[in-house]
PDB file of C-alpha atoms in Angstrom:
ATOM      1  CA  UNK A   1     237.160 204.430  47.858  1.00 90.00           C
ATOM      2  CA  UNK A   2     234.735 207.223  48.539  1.00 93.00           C
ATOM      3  CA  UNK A   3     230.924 207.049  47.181  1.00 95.00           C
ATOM      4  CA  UNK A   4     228.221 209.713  46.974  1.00 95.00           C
ATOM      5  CA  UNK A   5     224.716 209.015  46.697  1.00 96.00           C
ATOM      6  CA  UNK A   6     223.400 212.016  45.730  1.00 95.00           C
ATOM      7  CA  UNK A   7     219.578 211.954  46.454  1.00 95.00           C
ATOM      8  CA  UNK A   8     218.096 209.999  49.697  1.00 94.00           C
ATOM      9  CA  UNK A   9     214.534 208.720  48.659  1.00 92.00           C
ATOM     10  CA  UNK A  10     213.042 205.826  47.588  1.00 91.00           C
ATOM     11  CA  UNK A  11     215.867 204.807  44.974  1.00 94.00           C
ATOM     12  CA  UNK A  12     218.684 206.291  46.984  1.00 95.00           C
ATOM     13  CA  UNK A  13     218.311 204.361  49.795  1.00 93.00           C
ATOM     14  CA  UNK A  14     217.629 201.449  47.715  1.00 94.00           C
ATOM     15  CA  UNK A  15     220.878 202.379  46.366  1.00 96.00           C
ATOM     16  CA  UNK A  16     222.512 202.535  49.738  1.00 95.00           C
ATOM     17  CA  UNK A  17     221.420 199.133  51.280  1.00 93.00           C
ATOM     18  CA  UNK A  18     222.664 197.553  47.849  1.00 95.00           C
ATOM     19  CA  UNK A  19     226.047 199.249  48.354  1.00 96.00           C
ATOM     20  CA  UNK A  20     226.824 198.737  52.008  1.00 94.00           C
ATOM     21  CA  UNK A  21     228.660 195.056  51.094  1.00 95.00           C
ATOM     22  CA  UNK A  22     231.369 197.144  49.548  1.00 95.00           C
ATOM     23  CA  UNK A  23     231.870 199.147  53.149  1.00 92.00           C
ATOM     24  CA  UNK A  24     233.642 195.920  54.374  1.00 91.00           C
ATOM     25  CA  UNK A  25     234.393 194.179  50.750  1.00 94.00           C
ATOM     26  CA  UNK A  26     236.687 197.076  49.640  1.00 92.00           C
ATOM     27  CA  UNK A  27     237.404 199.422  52.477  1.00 87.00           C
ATOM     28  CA  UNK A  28     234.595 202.296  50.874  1.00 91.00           C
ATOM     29  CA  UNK A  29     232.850 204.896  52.218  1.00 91.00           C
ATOM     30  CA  UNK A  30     229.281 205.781  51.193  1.00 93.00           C
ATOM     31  CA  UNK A  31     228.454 209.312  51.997  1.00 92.00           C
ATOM     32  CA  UNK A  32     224.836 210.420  51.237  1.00 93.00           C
ATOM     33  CA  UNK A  33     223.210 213.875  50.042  1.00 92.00           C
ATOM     34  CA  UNK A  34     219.657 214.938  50.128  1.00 92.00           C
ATOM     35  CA  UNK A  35     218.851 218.185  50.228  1.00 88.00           C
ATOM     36  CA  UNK A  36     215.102 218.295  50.697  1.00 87.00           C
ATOM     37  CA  UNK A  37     215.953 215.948  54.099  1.00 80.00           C
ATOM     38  CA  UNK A  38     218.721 217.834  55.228  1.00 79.00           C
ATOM     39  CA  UNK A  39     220.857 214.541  55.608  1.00 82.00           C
ATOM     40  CA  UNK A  40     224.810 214.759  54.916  1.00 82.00           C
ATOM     41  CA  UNK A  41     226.625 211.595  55.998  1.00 82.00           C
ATOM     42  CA  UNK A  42     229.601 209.613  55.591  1.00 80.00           C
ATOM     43  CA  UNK A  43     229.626 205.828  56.759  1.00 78.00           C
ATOM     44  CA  UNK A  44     233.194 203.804  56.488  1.00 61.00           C
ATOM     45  CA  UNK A  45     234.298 200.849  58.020  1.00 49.00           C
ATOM     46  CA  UNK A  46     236.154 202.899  60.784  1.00 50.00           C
ATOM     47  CA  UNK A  47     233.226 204.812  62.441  1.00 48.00           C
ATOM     48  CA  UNK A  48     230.262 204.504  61.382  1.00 45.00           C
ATOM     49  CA  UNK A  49     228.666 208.071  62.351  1.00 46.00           C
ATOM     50  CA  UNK A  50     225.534 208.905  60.267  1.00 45.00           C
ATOM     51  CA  UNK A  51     225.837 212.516  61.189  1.00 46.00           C
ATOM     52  CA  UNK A  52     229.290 213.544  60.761  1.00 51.00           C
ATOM     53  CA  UNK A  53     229.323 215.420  57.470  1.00 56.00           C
ATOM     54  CA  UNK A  54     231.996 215.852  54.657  1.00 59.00           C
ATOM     55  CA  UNK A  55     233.621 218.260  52.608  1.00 63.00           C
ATOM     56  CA  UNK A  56     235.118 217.004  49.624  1.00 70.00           C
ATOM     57  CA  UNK A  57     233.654 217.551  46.294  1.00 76.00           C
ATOM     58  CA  UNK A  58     235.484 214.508  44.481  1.00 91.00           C
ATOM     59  CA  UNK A  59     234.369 210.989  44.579  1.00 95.00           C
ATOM     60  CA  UNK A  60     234.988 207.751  43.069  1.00 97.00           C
ATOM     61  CA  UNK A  61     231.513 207.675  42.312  1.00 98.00           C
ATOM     62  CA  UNK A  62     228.666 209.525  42.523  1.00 97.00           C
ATOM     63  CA  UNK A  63     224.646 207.705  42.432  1.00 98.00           C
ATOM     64  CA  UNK A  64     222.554 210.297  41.150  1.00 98.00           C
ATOM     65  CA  UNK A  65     219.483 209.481  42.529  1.00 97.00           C
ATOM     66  CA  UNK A  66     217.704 212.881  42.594  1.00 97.00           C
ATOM     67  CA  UNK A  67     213.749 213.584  41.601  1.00 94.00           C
ATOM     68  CA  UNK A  68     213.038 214.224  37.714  1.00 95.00           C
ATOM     69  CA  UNK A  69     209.615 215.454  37.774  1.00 94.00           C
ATOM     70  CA  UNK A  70     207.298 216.088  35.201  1.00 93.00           C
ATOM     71  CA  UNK A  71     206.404 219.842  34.145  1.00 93.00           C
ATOM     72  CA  UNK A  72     203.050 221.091  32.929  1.00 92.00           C
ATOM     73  CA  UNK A  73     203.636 219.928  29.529  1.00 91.00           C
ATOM     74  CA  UNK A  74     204.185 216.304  30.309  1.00 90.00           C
ATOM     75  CA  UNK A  75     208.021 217.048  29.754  1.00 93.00           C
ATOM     76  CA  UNK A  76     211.179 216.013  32.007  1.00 95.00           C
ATOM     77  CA  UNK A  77     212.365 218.350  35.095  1.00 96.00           C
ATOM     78  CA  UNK A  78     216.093 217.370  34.408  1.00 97.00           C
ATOM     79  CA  UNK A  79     217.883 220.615  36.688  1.00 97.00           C
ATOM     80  CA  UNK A  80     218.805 218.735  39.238  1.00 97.00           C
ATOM     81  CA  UNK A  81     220.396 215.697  37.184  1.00 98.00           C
ATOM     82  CA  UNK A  82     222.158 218.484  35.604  1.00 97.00           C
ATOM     83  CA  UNK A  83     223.494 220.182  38.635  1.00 96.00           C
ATOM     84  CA  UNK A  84     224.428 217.383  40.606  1.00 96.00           C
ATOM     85  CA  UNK A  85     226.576 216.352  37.188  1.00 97.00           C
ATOM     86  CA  UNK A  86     227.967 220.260  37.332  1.00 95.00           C
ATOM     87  CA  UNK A  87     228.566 220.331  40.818  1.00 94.00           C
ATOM     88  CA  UNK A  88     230.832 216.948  40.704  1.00 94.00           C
ATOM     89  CA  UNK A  89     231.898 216.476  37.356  1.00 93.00           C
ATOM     90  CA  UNK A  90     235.819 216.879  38.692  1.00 94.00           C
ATOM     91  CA  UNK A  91     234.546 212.973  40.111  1.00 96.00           C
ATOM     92  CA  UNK A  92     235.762 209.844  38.136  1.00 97.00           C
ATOM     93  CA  UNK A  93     232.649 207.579  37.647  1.00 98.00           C
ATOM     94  CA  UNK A  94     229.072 209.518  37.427  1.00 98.00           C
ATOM     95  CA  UNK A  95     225.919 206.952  37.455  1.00 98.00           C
ATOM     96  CA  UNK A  96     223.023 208.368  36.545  1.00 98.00           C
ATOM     97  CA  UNK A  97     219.521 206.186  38.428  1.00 98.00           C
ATOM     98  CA  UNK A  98     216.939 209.217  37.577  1.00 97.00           C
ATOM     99  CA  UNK A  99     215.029 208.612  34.968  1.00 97.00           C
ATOM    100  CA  UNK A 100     216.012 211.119  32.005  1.00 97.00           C
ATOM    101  CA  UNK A 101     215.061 211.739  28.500  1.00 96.00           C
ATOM    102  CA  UNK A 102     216.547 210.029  25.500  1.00 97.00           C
ATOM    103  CA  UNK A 103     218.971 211.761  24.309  1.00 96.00           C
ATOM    104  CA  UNK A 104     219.978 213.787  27.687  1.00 97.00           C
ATOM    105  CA  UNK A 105     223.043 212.422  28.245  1.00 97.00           C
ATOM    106  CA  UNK A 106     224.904 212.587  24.654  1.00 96.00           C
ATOM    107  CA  UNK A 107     223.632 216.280  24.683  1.00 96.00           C
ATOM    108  CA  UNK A 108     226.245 216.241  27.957  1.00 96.00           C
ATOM    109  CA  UNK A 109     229.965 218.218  27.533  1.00 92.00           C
ATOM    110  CA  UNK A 110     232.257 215.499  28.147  1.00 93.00           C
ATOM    111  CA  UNK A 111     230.226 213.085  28.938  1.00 96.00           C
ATOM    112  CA  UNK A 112     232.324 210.046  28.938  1.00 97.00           C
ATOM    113  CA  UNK A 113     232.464 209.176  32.756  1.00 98.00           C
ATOM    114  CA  UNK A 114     228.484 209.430  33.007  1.00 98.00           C
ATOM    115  CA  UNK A 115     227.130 205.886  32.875  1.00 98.00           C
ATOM    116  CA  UNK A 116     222.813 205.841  32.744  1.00 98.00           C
ATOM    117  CA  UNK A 117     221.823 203.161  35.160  1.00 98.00           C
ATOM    118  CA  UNK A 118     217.893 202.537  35.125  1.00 97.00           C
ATOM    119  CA  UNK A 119     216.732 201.778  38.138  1.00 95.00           C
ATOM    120  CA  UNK A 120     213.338 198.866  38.454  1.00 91.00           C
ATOM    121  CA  UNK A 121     213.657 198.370  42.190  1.00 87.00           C
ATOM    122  CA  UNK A 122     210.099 199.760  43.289  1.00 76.00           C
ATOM    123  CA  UNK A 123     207.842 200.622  46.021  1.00 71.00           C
ATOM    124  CA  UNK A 124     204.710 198.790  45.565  1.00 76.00           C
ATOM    125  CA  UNK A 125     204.149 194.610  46.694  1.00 75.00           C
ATOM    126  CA  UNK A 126     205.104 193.534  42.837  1.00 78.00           C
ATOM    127  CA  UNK A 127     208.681 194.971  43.869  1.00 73.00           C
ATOM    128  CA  UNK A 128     211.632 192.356  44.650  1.00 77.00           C
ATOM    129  CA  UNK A 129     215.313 193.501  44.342  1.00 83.00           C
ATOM    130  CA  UNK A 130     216.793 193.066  40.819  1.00 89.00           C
ATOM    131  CA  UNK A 131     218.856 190.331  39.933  1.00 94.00           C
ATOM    132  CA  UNK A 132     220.315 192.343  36.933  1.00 97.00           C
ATOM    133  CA  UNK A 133     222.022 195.702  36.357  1.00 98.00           C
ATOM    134  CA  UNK A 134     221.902 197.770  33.307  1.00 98.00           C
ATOM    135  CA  UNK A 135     224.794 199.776  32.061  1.00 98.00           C
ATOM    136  CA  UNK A 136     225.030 202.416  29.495  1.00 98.00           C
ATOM    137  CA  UNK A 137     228.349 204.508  28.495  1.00 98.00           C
ATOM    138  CA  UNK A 138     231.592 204.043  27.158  1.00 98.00           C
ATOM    139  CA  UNK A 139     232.916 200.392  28.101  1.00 97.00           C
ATOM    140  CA  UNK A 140     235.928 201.610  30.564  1.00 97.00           C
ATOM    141  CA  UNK A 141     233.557 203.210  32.677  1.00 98.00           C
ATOM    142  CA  UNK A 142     230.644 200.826  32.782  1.00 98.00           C
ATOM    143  CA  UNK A 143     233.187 198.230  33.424  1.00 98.00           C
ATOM    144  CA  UNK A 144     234.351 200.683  36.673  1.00 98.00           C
ATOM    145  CA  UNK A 145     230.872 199.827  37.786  1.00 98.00           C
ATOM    146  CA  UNK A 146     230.272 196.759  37.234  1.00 98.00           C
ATOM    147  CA  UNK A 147     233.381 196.041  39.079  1.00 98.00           C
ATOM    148  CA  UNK A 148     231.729 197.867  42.511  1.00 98.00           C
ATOM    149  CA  UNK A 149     228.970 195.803  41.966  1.00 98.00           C
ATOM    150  CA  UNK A 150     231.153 192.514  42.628  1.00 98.00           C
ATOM    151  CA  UNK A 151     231.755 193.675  45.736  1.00 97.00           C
ATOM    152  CA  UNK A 152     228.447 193.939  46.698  1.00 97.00           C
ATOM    153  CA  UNK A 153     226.932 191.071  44.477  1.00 97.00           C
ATOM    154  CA  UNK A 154     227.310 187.130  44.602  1.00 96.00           C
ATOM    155  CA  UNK A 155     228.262 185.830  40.869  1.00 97.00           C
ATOM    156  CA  UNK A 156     225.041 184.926  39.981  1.00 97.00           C
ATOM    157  CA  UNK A 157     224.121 188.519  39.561  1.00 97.00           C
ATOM    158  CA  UNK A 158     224.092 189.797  35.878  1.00 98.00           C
ATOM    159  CA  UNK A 159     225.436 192.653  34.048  1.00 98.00           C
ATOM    160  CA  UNK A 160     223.960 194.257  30.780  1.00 98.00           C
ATOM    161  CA  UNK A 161     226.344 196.758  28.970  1.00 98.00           C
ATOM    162  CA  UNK A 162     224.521 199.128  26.037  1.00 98.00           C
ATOM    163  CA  UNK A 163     224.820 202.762  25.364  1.00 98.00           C
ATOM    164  CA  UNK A 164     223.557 205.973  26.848  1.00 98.00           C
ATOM    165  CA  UNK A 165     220.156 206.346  24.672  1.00 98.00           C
ATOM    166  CA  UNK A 166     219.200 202.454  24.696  1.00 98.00           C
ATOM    167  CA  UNK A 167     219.567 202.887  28.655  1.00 98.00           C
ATOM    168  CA  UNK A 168     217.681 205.831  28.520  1.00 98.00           C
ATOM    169  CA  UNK A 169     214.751 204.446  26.578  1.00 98.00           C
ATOM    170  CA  UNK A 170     214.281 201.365  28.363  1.00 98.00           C
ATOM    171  CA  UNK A 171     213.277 202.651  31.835  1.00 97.00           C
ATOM    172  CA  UNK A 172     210.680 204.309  29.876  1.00 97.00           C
ATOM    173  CA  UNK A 173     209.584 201.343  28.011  1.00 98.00           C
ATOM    174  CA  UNK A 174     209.282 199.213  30.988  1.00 96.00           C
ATOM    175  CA  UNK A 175     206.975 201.764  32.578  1.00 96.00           C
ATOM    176  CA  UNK A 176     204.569 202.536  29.717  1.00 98.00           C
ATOM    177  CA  UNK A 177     204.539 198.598  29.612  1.00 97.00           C
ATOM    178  CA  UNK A 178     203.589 198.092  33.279  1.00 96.00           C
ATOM    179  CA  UNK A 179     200.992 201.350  32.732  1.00 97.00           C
ATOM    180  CA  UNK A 180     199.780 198.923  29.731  1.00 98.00           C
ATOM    181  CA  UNK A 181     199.465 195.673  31.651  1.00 97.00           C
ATOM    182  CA  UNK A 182     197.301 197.691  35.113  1.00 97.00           C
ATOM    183  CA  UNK A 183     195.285 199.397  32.289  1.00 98.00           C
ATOM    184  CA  UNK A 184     194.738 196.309  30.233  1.00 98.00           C
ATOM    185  CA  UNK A 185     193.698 194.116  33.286  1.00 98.00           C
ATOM    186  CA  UNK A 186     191.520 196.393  34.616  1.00 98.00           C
ATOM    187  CA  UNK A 187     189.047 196.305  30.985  1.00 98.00           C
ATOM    188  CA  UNK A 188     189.160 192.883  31.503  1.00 98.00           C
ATOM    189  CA  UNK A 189     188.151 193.231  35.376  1.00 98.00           C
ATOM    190  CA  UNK A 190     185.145 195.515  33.835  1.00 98.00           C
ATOM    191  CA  UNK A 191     184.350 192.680  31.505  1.00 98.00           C
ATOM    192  CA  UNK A 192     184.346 190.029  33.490  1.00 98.00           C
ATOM    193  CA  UNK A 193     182.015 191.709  36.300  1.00 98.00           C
ATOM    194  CA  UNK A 194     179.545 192.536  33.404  1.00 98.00           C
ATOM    195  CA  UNK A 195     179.341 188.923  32.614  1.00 98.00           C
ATOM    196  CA  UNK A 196     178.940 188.137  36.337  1.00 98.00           C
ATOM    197  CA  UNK A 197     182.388 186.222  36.821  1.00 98.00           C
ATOM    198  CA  UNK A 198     185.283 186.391  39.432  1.00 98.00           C
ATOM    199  CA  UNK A 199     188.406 188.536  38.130  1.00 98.00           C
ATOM    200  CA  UNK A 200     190.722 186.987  41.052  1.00 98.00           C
ATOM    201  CA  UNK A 201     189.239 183.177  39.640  1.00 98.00           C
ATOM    202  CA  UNK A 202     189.797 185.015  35.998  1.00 98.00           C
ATOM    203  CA  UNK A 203     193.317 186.251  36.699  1.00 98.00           C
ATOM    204  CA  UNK A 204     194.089 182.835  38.034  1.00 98.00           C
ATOM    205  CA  UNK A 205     193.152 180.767  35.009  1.00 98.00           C
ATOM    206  CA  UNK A 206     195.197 183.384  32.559  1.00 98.00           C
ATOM    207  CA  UNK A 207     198.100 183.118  35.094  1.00 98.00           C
ATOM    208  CA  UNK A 208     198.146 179.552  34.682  1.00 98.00           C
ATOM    209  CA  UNK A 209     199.907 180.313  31.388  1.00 98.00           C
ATOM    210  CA  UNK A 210     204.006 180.770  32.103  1.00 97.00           C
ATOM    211  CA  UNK A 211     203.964 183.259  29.290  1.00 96.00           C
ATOM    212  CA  UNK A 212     202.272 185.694  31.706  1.00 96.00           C
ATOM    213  CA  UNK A 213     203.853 187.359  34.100  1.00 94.00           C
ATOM    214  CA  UNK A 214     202.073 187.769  37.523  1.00 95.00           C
ATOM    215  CA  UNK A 215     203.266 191.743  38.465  1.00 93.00           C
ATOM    216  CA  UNK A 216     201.026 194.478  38.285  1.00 95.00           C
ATOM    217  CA  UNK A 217     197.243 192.248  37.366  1.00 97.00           C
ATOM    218  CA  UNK A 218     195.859 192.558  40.802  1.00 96.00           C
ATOM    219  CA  UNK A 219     192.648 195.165  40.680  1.00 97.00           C
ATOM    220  CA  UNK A 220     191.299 197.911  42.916  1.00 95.00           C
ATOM    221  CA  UNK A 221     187.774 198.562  42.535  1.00 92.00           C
ATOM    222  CA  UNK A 222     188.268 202.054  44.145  1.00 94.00           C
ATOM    223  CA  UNK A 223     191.208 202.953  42.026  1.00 94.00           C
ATOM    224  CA  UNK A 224     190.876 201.343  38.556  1.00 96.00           C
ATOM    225  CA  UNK A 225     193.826 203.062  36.881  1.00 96.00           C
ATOM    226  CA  UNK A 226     197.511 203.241  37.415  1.00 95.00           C
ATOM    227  CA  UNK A 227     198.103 206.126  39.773  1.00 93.00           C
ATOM    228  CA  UNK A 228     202.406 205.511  41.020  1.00 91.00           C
ATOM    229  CA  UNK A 229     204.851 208.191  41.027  1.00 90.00           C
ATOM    230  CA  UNK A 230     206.934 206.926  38.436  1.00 92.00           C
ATOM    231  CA  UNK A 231     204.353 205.820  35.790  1.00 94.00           C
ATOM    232  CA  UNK A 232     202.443 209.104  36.555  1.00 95.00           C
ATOM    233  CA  UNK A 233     204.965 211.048  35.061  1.00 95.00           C
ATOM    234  CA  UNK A 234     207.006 208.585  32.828  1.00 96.00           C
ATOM    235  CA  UNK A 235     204.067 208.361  30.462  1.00 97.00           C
ATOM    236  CA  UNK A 236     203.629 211.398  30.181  1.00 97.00           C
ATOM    237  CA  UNK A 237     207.533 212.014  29.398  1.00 97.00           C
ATOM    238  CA  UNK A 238     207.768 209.302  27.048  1.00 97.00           C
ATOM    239  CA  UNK A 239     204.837 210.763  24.890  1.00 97.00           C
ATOM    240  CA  UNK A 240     206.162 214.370  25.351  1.00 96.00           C
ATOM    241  CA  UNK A 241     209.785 213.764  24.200  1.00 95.00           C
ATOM    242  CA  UNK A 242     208.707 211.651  21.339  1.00 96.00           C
ATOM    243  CA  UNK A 243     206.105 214.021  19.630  1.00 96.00           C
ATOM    244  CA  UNK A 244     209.550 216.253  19.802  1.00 94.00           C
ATOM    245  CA  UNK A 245     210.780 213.921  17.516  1.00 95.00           C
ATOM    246  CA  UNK A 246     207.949 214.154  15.749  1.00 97.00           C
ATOM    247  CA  UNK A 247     207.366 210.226  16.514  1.00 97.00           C
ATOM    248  CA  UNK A 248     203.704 209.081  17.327  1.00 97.00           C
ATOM    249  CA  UNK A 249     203.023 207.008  20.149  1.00 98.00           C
ATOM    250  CA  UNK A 250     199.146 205.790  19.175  1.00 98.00           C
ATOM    251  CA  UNK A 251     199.094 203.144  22.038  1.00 98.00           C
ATOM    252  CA  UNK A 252     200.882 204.834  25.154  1.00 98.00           C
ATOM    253  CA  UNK A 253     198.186 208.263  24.131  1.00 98.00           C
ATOM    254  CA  UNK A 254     195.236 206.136  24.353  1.00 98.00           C
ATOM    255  CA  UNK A 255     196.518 204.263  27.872  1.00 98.00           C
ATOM    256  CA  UNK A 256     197.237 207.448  29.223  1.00 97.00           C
ATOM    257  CA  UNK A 257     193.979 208.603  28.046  1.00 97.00           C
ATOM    258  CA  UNK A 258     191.991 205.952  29.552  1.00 97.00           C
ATOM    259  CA  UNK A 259     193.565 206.165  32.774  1.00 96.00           C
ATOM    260  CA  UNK A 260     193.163 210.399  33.192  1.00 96.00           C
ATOM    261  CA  UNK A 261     189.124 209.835  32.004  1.00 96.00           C
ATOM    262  CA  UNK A 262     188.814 207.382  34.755  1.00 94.00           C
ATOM    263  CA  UNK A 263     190.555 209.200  36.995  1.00 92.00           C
ATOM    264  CA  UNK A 264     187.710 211.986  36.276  1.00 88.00           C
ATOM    265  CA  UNK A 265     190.614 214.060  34.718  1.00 79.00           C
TER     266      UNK A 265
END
């Protein structure tokens, strides 16, 4: 079984470590792309050589793991989604971990062997790996991955199976939601200062209740805002694609509002 993850950052190596069970589980090979490193590498139970390269341009399945920036107007760099999709669409099983648009993959040719994959495994100390995977596509192929994943997962790891756009939209929901929560507990950090009381003995007390989840309320005096990669531009996406649908987003505006004032934007 041959792999390609296609895109060797944050998520890609993520990607990779999560993977490398199924080297010895099911006799794979992960090879890895990335052009802005310059890595090409193959790893398989037989030699494991990170520098030997590899020419084939068909795989099992390829992790599309590549950057989807944001352009001046808020909106979604998708190229290099779409050329990693064009370069190995002859492949079987395409899984797409970049976050993209609603509505990008249906607008795909032939799109049935792409399955949209959100990835939540982050950078930042309210990061733990994922006990959960989401799936969206046509059943035959989200079951093709979800079947790699038992060879790299104990039992107790769960599977959620939707379609393309739900996929799509909730990697942006759970960002504008985590933008929400940092921007929220930092008014109440401002509030409780101006009343001369202790946020960390404040967050504490609210914690207390089980309804709220601990992620993302810690405070920085010096950087009262969210400022990560992913939220940074995911807002902005979120907002951009959905005034293209002529759908207003009242809340998500005024968070990322709040945070570019305070940011002295």
């Amino acid at each position: 079984m041959d792999i390609l993850i296609y895109g060797y950052g944050n998520i890609g190596k993520h990607i990779y470590t999560e993977l490398l069970p199924t080297i010895k589980n099911c006799d794979a090979a992960i090879h890895v792309y990335d052009k802005y490193e310059n890595i090409q590498f193959v790893s398989d139970p037989l030699c494991m050589d990170l520098h030997r390269g590899w020419t084939t341009s068909k795989f099992d399945y390829v992790f599309i793991c590549v950057p989807t920036e944001m352009k001046n107007d808020g909106s979604v760099n998708t190229k290099e989604v779409l050329d990693c999709i064009n370069k190995y669409s002859n492949s079987d099983t395409l899984v797409i971990k970049s976050a993209v648009p609603v509505g990008f993959t249906d607008k795909i040719a032939n799109n049935n062997n792409i399955v949209v994959s959100p990835e939540f495994w982050g950078t930042t100390q309210h990061s733990k790996d994922p006990d959960y995977i989401i799936l969206g596509g046509y059943r035959d192929y989200t079951d093709k991955v979800a079947n790699l994943y038992s060879y790299a997962k104990d039992g107790y790891y769960k599977y959620h199976f939707t379609d393309h756009k739900t996929a799509e939209l909730v990697k942006y929901m759970e960002n504008c939601w985590i933008a929400t929560k940092v921007t929220f507990c930092n008014e109440f950090a401002e509030i409780a200062k101006e009343f001369g009381i202790s946020y960390p003995e404040l967050r504490e007390l609210w914690l207390a209740d089980s309804r709220v989840s601990p992620s993302h309320t810690y405070v920085y005096p010096d950087e009262p805002y969210f400022n990560s990669h992913c939220l940074n531009k995911d807002v902005p996406a979120l907002i951009n694609f959905c005034e293209k649908q002529g759908i207003d987003t009242p809340l998500i505006k005024k968070v990322l509002e709040i945070r570019n004032s305070k940011k002295g934007f």
